[in-house]
Short mmCIF file of C-alpha atoms in Angstrom, two decimals:
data_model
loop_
_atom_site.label_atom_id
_atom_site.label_comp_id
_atom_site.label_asym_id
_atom_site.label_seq_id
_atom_site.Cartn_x
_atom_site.Cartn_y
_atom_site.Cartn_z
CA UNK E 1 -8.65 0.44 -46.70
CA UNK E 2 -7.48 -0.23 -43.08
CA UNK E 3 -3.80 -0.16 -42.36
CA UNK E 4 -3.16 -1.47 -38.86
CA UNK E 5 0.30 -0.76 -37.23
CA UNK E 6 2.09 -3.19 -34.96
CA UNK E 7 4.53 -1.33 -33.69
CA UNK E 8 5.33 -3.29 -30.51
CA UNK E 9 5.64 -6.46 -32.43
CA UNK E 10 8.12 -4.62 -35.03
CA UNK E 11 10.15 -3.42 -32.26
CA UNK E 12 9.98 -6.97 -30.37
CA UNK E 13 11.82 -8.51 -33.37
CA UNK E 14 14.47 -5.48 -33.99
CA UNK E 15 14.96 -6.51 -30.00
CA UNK E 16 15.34 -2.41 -29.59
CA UNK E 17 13.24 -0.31 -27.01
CA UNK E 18 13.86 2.98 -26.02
CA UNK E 19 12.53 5.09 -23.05
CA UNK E 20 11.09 7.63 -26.04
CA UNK E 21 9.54 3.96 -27.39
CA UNK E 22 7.89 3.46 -24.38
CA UNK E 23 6.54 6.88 -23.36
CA UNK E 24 5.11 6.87 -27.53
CA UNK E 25 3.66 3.10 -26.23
CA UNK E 26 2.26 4.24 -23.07
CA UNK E 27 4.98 2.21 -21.02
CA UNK E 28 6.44 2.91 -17.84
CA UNK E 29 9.48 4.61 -17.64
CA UNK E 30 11.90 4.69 -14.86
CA UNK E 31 14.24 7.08 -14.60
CA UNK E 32 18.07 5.81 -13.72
CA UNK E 33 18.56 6.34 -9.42
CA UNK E 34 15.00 5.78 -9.43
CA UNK E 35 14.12 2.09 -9.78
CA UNK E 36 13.66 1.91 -5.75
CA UNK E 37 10.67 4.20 -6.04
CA UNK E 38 9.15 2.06 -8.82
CA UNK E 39 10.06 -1.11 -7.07
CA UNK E 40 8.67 0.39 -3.80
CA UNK E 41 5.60 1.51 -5.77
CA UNK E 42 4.58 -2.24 -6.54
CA UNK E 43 5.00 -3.80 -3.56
CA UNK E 44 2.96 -1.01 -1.57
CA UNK E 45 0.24 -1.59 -4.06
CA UNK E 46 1.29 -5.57 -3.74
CA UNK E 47 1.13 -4.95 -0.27
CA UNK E 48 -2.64 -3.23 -0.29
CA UNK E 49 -4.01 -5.96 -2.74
CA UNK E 50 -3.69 -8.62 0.62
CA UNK E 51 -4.91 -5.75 3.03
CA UNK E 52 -8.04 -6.13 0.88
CA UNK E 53 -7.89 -9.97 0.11
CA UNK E 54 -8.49 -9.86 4.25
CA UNK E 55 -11.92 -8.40 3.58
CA UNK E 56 -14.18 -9.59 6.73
CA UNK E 57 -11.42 -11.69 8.82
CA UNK E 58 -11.81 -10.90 12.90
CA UNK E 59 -9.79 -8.35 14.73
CA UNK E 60 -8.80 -10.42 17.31
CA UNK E 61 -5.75 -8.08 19.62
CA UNK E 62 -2.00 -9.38 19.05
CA UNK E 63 -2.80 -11.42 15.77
CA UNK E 64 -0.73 -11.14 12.89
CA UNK E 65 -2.46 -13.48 10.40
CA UNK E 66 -3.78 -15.06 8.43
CA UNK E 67 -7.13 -15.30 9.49
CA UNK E 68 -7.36 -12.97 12.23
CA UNK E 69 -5.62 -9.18 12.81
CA UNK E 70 -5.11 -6.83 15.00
CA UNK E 71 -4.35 -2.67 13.10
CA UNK E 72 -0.64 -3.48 12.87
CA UNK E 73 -0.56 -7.23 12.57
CA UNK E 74 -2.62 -6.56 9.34
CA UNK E 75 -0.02 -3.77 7.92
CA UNK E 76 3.16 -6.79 8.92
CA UNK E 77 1.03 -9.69 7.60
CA UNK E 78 0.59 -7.52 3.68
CA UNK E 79 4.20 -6.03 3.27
CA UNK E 80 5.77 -9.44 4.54
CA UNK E 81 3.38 -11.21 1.81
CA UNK E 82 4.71 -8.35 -0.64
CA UNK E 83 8.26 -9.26 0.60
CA UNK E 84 8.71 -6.56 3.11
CA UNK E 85 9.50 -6.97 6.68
CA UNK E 86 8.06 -4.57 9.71
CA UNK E 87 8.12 -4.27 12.99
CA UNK E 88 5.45 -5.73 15.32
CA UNK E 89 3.67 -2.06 16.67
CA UNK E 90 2.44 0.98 14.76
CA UNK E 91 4.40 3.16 16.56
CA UNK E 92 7.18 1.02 15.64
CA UNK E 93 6.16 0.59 12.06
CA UNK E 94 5.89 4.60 12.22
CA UNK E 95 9.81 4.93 12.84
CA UNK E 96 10.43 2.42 10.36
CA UNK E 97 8.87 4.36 7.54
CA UNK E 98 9.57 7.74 5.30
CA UNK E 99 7.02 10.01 6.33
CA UNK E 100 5.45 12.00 4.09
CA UNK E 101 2.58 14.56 3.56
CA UNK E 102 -0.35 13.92 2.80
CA UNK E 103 -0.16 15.59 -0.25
CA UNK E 104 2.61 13.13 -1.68
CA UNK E 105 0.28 9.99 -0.25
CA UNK E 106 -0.51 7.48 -2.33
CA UNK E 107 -2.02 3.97 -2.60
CA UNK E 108 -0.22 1.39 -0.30
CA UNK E 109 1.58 4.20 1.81
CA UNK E 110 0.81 3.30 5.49
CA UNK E 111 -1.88 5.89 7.40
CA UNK E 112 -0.45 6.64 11.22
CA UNK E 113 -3.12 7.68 13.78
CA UNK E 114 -1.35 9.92 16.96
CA UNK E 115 -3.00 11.19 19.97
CA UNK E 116 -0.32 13.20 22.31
CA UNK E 117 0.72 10.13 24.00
CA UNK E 118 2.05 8.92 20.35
CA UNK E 119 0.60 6.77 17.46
CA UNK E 120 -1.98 4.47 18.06
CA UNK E 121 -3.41 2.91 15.07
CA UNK E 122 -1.95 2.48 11.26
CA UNK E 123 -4.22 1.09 8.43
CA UNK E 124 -3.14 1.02 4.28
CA UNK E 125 -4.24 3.93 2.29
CA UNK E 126 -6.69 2.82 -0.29
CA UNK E 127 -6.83 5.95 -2.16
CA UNK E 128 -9.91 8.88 -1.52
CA UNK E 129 -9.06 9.10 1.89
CA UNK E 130 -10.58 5.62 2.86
CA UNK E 131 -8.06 2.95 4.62
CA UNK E 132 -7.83 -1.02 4.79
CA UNK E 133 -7.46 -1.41 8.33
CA UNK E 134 -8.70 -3.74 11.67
CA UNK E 135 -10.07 -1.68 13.54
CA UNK E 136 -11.24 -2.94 17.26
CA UNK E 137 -12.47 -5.70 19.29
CA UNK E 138 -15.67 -7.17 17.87
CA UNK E 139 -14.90 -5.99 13.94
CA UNK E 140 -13.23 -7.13 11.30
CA UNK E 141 -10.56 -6.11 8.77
CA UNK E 142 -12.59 -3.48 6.56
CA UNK E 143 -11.98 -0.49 4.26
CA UNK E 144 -13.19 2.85 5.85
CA UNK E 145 -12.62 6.97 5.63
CA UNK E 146 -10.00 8.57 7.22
CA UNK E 147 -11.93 9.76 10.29
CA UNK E 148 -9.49 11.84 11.56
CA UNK E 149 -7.14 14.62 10.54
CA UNK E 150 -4.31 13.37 13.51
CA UNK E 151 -2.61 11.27 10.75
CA UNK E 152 0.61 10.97 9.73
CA UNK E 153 1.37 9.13 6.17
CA UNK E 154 4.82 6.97 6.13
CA UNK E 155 6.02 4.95 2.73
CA UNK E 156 7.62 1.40 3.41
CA UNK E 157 11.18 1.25 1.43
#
């Protein structure tokens, strides 16, 4: 004999869920003060499903979208499509964000190249140290390894 439980139909009709419910479930929980990370969260990953979507379109120097990039016109074109606004330059889009280590990186968090004259390139963080980015003059909008270890990691609020 088979009994088979459907437990979030039963609590769908008592119209009762509970945080305890959902962690049983496998749900996502959000702690109260901390809806902005979630929220944030989402639209970084939002944010890295158009990086990718761009698979292959030109690097052409100033353009923002949507069919050709340049490093930080790619970053504005994904978080303004996730419903985020940024400034024009990386190193602008670098004061704009909550930096982080890279530790605490995760998927959608914006990757920061510097040199000592200041940042220079920014790509989205993909996740095992590869990037979505536009790289340079005759390539395209690609994901790639981190090649460097000058990197700085800043999360868009």
């Amino acid at each position: 004999m088979t009994v088979r439980m459907h437990t979030p139909n039963l609590l769908a009709r008592a119209g009762t869920v509970t945080a305890l419910t959902l962690v049983t479930l496998g749900g996502t929980t959000v702690a109260p003060g901390e809806t902005g990370n979630a929220e944030a969260a989402s639209v970084s990953a939002y944010a890295l499903r158009i990086a990718a979507s761009k698979r292959g379109a030109p690097y052409q120097y100033g353009a923002q979208g949507p069919y050709r990039f340049d490093c930080s016109g790619l970053t504005l074109y994904s978080f303004k499509r996730a419903g985020r606004a940024l400034p024009r330059t990386a190193a602008e889009q670098y004061v704009r964000t909550r930096h982080l280590p890279a530790s605490l990186r995760r998927r959608g968090d914006l990757v920061f190249f510097r040199s000592a004259r200041g940042i220079y390139h920014v790509g989205i963080y993909a996740g095992r140290d590869r990037m979505w980015h536009a790289p340079k003059a005759g390539s395209v909008v690609r994901l790639e390894r981190i090649w460097s270890g000058a990197v700085s990691y800043g999360r868009v609020g």
